[in-house]
mmCIF file of the C-alpha atoms, coordinates in Angstrom:
data_MODEL
# 
_entry.id   MODEL 
# 
loop_
_atom_site.group_PDB 
_atom_site.id 
_atom_site.type_symbol 
_atom_site.label_atom_id 
_atom_site.label_alt_id 
_atom_site.label_comp_id 
_atom_site.label_asym_id 
_atom_site.label_entity_id 
_atom_site.label_seq_id 
_atom_site.pdbx_PDB_ins_code 
_atom_site.Cartn_x 
_atom_site.Cartn_y 
_atom_site.Cartn_z 
_atom_site.occupancy 
_atom_site.B_iso_or_equiv 
_atom_site.pdbx_formal_charge 
_atom_site.auth_seq_id 
_atom_site.auth_comp_id 
_atom_site.auth_asym_id 
_atom_site.auth_atom_id 
_atom_site.pdbx_PDB_model_num 
ATOM 1   C CA . UNK A 1 1   ? 142.313 100.515 94.958  1.00 0.00 ? 1   UNK A CA 1 
ATOM 2   C CA . UNK A 1 2   ? 140.653 103.860 95.773  1.00 0.00 ? 2   UNK A CA 1 
ATOM 3   C CA . UNK A 1 3   ? 141.954 106.247 98.565  1.00 0.00 ? 3   UNK A CA 1 
ATOM 4   C CA . UNK A 1 4   ? 139.588 107.576 101.116 1.00 0.00 ? 4   UNK A CA 1 
ATOM 5   C CA . UNK A 1 5   ? 139.681 110.891 99.327  1.00 0.00 ? 5   UNK A CA 1 
ATOM 6   C CA . UNK A 1 6   ? 138.533 109.377 96.102  1.00 0.00 ? 6   UNK A CA 1 
ATOM 7   C CA . UNK A 1 7   ? 135.761 107.204 97.852  1.00 0.00 ? 7   UNK A CA 1 
ATOM 8   C CA . UNK A 1 8   ? 134.443 110.348 99.356  1.00 0.00 ? 8   UNK A CA 1 
ATOM 9   C CA . UNK A 1 9   ? 134.510 112.279 96.170  1.00 0.00 ? 9   UNK A CA 1 
ATOM 10  C CA . UNK A 1 10  ? 132.778 109.427 94.272  1.00 0.00 ? 10  UNK A CA 1 
ATOM 11  C CA . UNK A 1 11  ? 129.990 109.320 96.885  1.00 0.00 ? 11  UNK A CA 1 
ATOM 12  C CA . UNK A 1 12  ? 129.681 113.105 96.698  1.00 0.00 ? 12  UNK A CA 1 
ATOM 13  C CA . UNK A 1 13  ? 129.260 113.050 92.811  1.00 0.00 ? 13  UNK A CA 1 
ATOM 14  C CA . UNK A 1 14  ? 126.592 110.406 93.060  1.00 0.00 ? 14  UNK A CA 1 
ATOM 15  C CA . UNK A 1 15  ? 123.085 111.979 92.590  1.00 0.00 ? 15  UNK A CA 1 
ATOM 16  C CA . UNK A 1 16  ? 120.794 111.919 95.619  1.00 0.00 ? 16  UNK A CA 1 
ATOM 17  C CA . UNK A 1 17  ? 117.997 109.333 95.305  1.00 0.00 ? 17  UNK A CA 1 
ATOM 18  C CA . UNK A 1 18  ? 114.651 110.561 94.032  1.00 0.00 ? 18  UNK A CA 1 
ATOM 19  C CA . UNK A 1 19  ? 112.229 111.041 96.902  1.00 0.00 ? 19  UNK A CA 1 
ATOM 20  C CA . UNK A 1 20  ? 108.657 109.578 96.593  1.00 0.00 ? 20  UNK A CA 1 
ATOM 21  C CA . UNK A 1 21  ? 105.870 110.427 99.059  1.00 0.00 ? 21  UNK A CA 1 
ATOM 22  C CA . UNK A 1 22  ? 103.228 107.803 99.408  1.00 0.00 ? 22  UNK A CA 1 
ATOM 23  C CA . UNK A 1 23  ? 99.869  108.782 100.943 1.00 0.00 ? 23  UNK A CA 1 
ATOM 24  C CA . UNK A 1 24  ? 97.895  105.486 101.537 1.00 0.00 ? 24  UNK A CA 1 
ATOM 25  C CA . UNK A 1 25  ? 95.965  103.916 104.271 1.00 0.00 ? 25  UNK A CA 1 
ATOM 26  C CA . UNK A 1 26  ? 96.054  100.633 102.305 1.00 0.00 ? 26  UNK A CA 1 
ATOM 27  C CA . UNK A 1 27  ? 98.676  98.328  104.227 1.00 0.00 ? 27  UNK A CA 1 
ATOM 28  C CA . UNK A 1 28  ? 99.089  95.622  101.521 1.00 0.00 ? 28  UNK A CA 1 
ATOM 29  C CA . UNK A 1 29  ? 99.349  98.405  98.698  1.00 0.00 ? 29  UNK A CA 1 
ATOM 30  C CA . UNK A 1 30  ? 102.185 100.129 100.896 1.00 0.00 ? 30  UNK A CA 1 
ATOM 31  C CA . UNK A 1 31  ? 104.082 96.678  101.154 1.00 0.00 ? 31  UNK A CA 1 
ATOM 32  C CA . UNK A 1 32  ? 103.870 96.436  97.349  1.00 0.00 ? 32  UNK A CA 1 
ATOM 33  C CA . UNK A 1 33  ? 105.040 100.035 96.573  1.00 0.00 ? 33  UNK A CA 1 
ATOM 34  C CA . UNK A 1 34  ? 107.767 99.720  99.210  1.00 0.00 ? 34  UNK A CA 1 
ATOM 35  C CA . UNK A 1 35  ? 109.114 96.680  97.557  1.00 0.00 ? 35  UNK A CA 1 
ATOM 36  C CA . UNK A 1 36  ? 108.946 98.177  94.047  1.00 0.00 ? 36  UNK A CA 1 
ATOM 37  C CA . UNK A 1 37  ? 110.335 101.626 94.968  1.00 0.00 ? 37  UNK A CA 1 
ATOM 38  C CA . UNK A 1 38  ? 113.087 100.299 97.225  1.00 0.00 ? 38  UNK A CA 1 
ATOM 39  C CA . UNK A 1 39  ? 114.380 98.089  94.393  1.00 0.00 ? 39  UNK A CA 1 
ATOM 40  C CA . UNK A 1 40  ? 114.558 101.255 92.202  1.00 0.00 ? 40  UNK A CA 1 
ATOM 41  C CA . UNK A 1 41  ? 116.619 102.742 95.080  1.00 0.00 ? 41  UNK A CA 1 
ATOM 42  C CA . UNK A 1 42  ? 113.951 105.616 95.775  1.00 0.00 ? 42  UNK A CA 1 
ATOM 43  C CA . UNK A 1 43  ? 113.839 107.279 99.077  1.00 0.00 ? 43  UNK A CA 1 
ATOM 44  C CA . UNK A 1 44  ? 110.347 106.378 100.047 1.00 0.00 ? 44  UNK A CA 1 
ATOM 45  C CA . UNK A 1 45  ? 108.332 108.397 102.856 1.00 0.00 ? 45  UNK A CA 1 
ATOM 46  C CA . UNK A 1 46  ? 104.792 106.760 103.850 1.00 0.00 ? 46  UNK A CA 1 
ATOM 47  C CA . UNK A 1 47  ? 102.146 109.023 105.055 1.00 0.00 ? 47  UNK A CA 1 
ATOM 48  C CA . UNK A 1 48  ? 99.220  107.112 106.312 1.00 0.00 ? 48  UNK A CA 1 
ATOM 49  C CA . UNK A 1 49  ? 96.827  109.975 107.072 1.00 0.00 ? 49  UNK A CA 1 
ATOM 50  C CA . UNK A 1 50  ? 95.384  112.511 104.551 1.00 0.00 ? 50  UNK A CA 1 
ATOM 51  C CA . UNK A 1 51  ? 95.125  114.667 107.504 1.00 0.00 ? 51  UNK A CA 1 
ATOM 52  C CA . UNK A 1 52  ? 98.800  115.657 107.654 1.00 0.00 ? 52  UNK A CA 1 
ATOM 53  C CA . UNK A 1 53  ? 99.636  114.588 103.995 1.00 0.00 ? 53  UNK A CA 1 
ATOM 54  C CA . UNK A 1 54  ? 99.766  118.203 102.647 1.00 0.00 ? 54  UNK A CA 1 
ATOM 55  C CA . UNK A 1 55  ? 101.998 119.421 105.297 1.00 0.00 ? 55  UNK A CA 1 
ATOM 56  C CA . UNK A 1 56  ? 104.491 116.566 104.896 1.00 0.00 ? 56  UNK A CA 1 
ATOM 57  C CA . UNK A 1 57  ? 104.677 116.930 101.130 1.00 0.00 ? 57  UNK A CA 1 
ATOM 58  C CA . UNK A 1 58  ? 105.190 120.716 101.523 1.00 0.00 ? 58  UNK A CA 1 
ATOM 59  C CA . UNK A 1 59  ? 108.006 120.125 103.882 1.00 0.00 ? 59  UNK A CA 1 
ATOM 60  C CA . UNK A 1 60  ? 109.692 117.434 101.975 1.00 0.00 ? 60  UNK A CA 1 
ATOM 61  C CA . UNK A 1 61  ? 109.140 118.626 98.341  1.00 0.00 ? 61  UNK A CA 1 
ATOM 62  C CA . UNK A 1 62  ? 109.440 115.137 96.906  1.00 0.00 ? 62  UNK A CA 1 
ATOM 63  C CA . UNK A 1 63  ? 110.118 114.255 93.086  1.00 0.00 ? 63  UNK A CA 1 
ATOM 64  C CA . UNK A 1 64  ? 106.887 112.221 92.918  1.00 0.00 ? 64  UNK A CA 1 
ATOM 65  C CA . UNK A 1 65  ? 103.631 111.989 95.007  1.00 0.00 ? 65  UNK A CA 1 
ATOM 66  C CA . UNK A 1 66  ? 101.651 108.791 95.005  1.00 0.00 ? 66  UNK A CA 1 
ATOM 67  C CA . UNK A 1 67  ? 98.127  109.174 96.519  1.00 0.00 ? 67  UNK A CA 1 
ATOM 68  C CA . UNK A 1 68  ? 96.046  106.091 96.965  1.00 0.00 ? 68  UNK A CA 1 
ATOM 69  C CA . UNK A 1 69  ? 92.491  107.069 97.785  1.00 0.00 ? 69  UNK A CA 1 
ATOM 70  C CA . UNK A 1 70  ? 89.107  105.388 98.800  1.00 0.00 ? 70  UNK A CA 1 
ATOM 71  C CA . UNK A 1 71  ? 86.659  106.482 96.301  1.00 0.00 ? 71  UNK A CA 1 
ATOM 72  C CA . UNK A 1 72  ? 84.578  107.908 99.327  1.00 0.00 ? 72  UNK A CA 1 
ATOM 73  C CA . UNK A 1 73  ? 87.567  109.792 100.769 1.00 0.00 ? 73  UNK A CA 1 
ATOM 74  C CA . UNK A 1 74  ? 86.700  113.539 100.431 1.00 0.00 ? 74  UNK A CA 1 
ATOM 75  C CA . UNK A 1 75  ? 89.700  114.618 102.524 1.00 0.00 ? 75  UNK A CA 1 
ATOM 76  C CA . UNK A 1 76  ? 92.055  112.786 99.964  1.00 0.00 ? 76  UNK A CA 1 
ATOM 77  C CA . UNK A 1 77  ? 90.539  114.708 97.149  1.00 0.00 ? 77  UNK A CA 1 
ATOM 78  C CA . UNK A 1 78  ? 91.057  117.893 99.160  1.00 0.00 ? 78  UNK A CA 1 
ATOM 79  C CA . UNK A 1 79  ? 94.529  117.181 99.528  1.00 0.00 ? 79  UNK A CA 1 
ATOM 80  C CA . UNK A 1 80  ? 94.954  116.515 95.686  1.00 0.00 ? 80  UNK A CA 1 
ATOM 81  C CA . UNK A 1 81  ? 93.197  120.139 95.122  1.00 0.00 ? 81  UNK A CA 1 
ATOM 82  C CA . UNK A 1 82  ? 95.585  121.864 97.618  1.00 0.00 ? 82  UNK A CA 1 
ATOM 83  C CA . UNK A 1 83  ? 98.451  120.232 95.917  1.00 0.00 ? 83  UNK A CA 1 
ATOM 84  C CA . UNK A 1 84  ? 97.461  121.511 92.515  1.00 0.00 ? 84  UNK A CA 1 
ATOM 85  C CA . UNK A 1 85  ? 96.617  124.956 93.637  1.00 0.00 ? 85  UNK A CA 1 
ATOM 86  C CA . UNK A 1 86  ? 99.852  125.493 95.537  1.00 0.00 ? 86  UNK A CA 1 
ATOM 87  C CA . UNK A 1 87  ? 102.655 127.045 93.292  1.00 0.00 ? 87  UNK A CA 1 
ATOM 88  C CA . UNK A 1 88  ? 105.372 124.954 94.946  1.00 0.00 ? 88  UNK A CA 1 
ATOM 89  C CA . UNK A 1 89  ? 103.575 121.596 94.775  1.00 0.00 ? 89  UNK A CA 1 
ATOM 90  C CA . UNK A 1 90  ? 101.714 121.878 91.549  1.00 0.00 ? 90  UNK A CA 1 
ATOM 91  C CA . UNK A 1 91  ? 104.861 121.017 89.509  1.00 0.00 ? 91  UNK A CA 1 
ATOM 92  C CA . UNK A 1 92  ? 105.395 117.827 91.277  1.00 0.00 ? 92  UNK A CA 1 
ATOM 93  C CA . UNK A 1 93  ? 104.013 114.681 89.430  1.00 0.00 ? 93  UNK A CA 1 
ATOM 94  C CA . UNK A 1 94  ? 101.226 112.936 91.134  1.00 0.00 ? 94  UNK A CA 1 
ATOM 95  C CA . UNK A 1 95  ? 100.064 109.502 90.519  1.00 0.00 ? 95  UNK A CA 1 
ATOM 96  C CA . UNK A 1 96  ? 96.653  108.806 91.844  1.00 0.00 ? 96  UNK A CA 1 
ATOM 97  C CA . UNK A 1 97  ? 95.175  105.260 92.628  1.00 0.00 ? 97  UNK A CA 1 
ATOM 98  C CA . UNK A 1 98  ? 91.483  105.066 93.569  1.00 0.00 ? 98  UNK A CA 1 
ATOM 99  C CA . UNK A 1 99  ? 90.230  102.057 95.591  1.00 0.00 ? 99  UNK A CA 1 
ATOM 100 C CA . UNK A 1 100 ? 86.892  100.778 96.640  1.00 0.00 ? 100 UNK A CA 1 
ATOM 101 C CA . UNK A 1 101 ? 86.564  99.562  100.167 1.00 0.00 ? 101 UNK A CA 1 
ATOM 102 C CA . UNK A 1 102 ? 88.725  99.549  103.237 1.00 0.00 ? 102 UNK A CA 1 
ATOM 103 C CA . UNK A 1 103 ? 91.844  97.606  103.897 1.00 0.00 ? 103 UNK A CA 1 
ATOM 104 C CA . UNK A 1 104 ? 90.427  95.865  106.901 1.00 0.00 ? 104 UNK A CA 1 
ATOM 105 C CA . UNK A 1 105 ? 87.526  94.713  104.938 1.00 0.00 ? 105 UNK A CA 1 
ATOM 106 C CA . UNK A 1 106 ? 89.676  92.793  102.601 1.00 0.00 ? 106 UNK A CA 1 
ATOM 107 C CA . UNK A 1 107 ? 89.281  89.176  102.784 1.00 0.00 ? 107 UNK A CA 1 
ATOM 108 C CA . UNK A 1 108 ? 92.252  87.096  104.262 1.00 0.00 ? 108 UNK A CA 1 
ATOM 109 C CA . UNK A 1 109 ? 92.831  85.338  100.941 1.00 0.00 ? 109 UNK A CA 1 
ATOM 110 C CA . UNK A 1 110 ? 92.067  86.736  97.566  1.00 0.00 ? 110 UNK A CA 1 
ATOM 111 C CA . UNK A 1 111 ? 89.551  84.603  95.475  1.00 0.00 ? 111 UNK A CA 1 
ATOM 112 C CA . UNK A 1 112 ? 90.968  82.805  92.500  1.00 0.00 ? 112 UNK A CA 1 
ATOM 113 C CA . UNK A 1 113 ? 90.297  84.870  89.445  1.00 0.00 ? 113 UNK A CA 1 
ATOM 114 C CA . UNK A 1 114 ? 90.584  82.913  86.076  1.00 0.00 ? 114 UNK A CA 1 
ATOM 115 C CA . UNK A 1 115 ? 92.092  86.157  84.460  1.00 0.00 ? 115 UNK A CA 1 
ATOM 116 C CA . UNK A 1 116 ? 94.321  86.872  87.399  1.00 0.00 ? 116 UNK A CA 1 
ATOM 117 C CA . UNK A 1 117 ? 92.374  90.159  87.948  1.00 0.00 ? 117 UNK A CA 1 
ATOM 118 C CA . UNK A 1 118 ? 91.545  92.005  91.168  1.00 0.00 ? 118 UNK A CA 1 
ATOM 119 C CA . UNK A 1 119 ? 88.382  91.491  93.049  1.00 0.00 ? 119 UNK A CA 1 
ATOM 120 C CA . UNK A 1 120 ? 87.702  95.473  93.135  1.00 0.00 ? 120 UNK A CA 1 
ATOM 121 C CA . UNK A 1 121 ? 88.134  97.641  90.203  1.00 0.00 ? 121 UNK A CA 1 
ATOM 122 C CA . UNK A 1 122 ? 90.873  100.172 90.699  1.00 0.00 ? 122 UNK A CA 1 
ATOM 123 C CA . UNK A 1 123 ? 91.856  103.287 88.528  1.00 0.00 ? 123 UNK A CA 1 
ATOM 124 C CA . UNK A 1 124 ? 95.451  104.664 88.285  1.00 0.00 ? 124 UNK A CA 1 
ATOM 125 C CA . UNK A 1 125 ? 95.968  108.251 86.973  1.00 0.00 ? 125 UNK A CA 1 
ATOM 126 C CA . UNK A 1 126 ? 99.014  110.359 86.595  1.00 0.00 ? 126 UNK A CA 1 
ATOM 127 C CA . UNK A 1 127 ? 98.482  114.101 86.662  1.00 0.00 ? 127 UNK A CA 1 
# 
């Protein structure tokens, strides 16, 4: 059995969880990402507005950034540009996911596709 000192020392030697910032207005996608990332024991921070995303990311300095953008979201693309131009944040890997349409416009039930695909085309890129 471990003593209190050994237990504290064991916890202190464990690496801190990797921090991931997710910038997304898509509540369904946020739920999916939260499930996957929590299972991997990542420290996940959700930012629902591109308005404050850059300042949150600068302050947190995460290990990974996931940005989910509506294809028409100019502010989201400006955040990506700012992150890549900043010396502190340009070294952080960024995964981008572009979607078409708003979360609120999504149907209650997804249609049944024979190939198991999605109703809207999406693209995922890692920078």
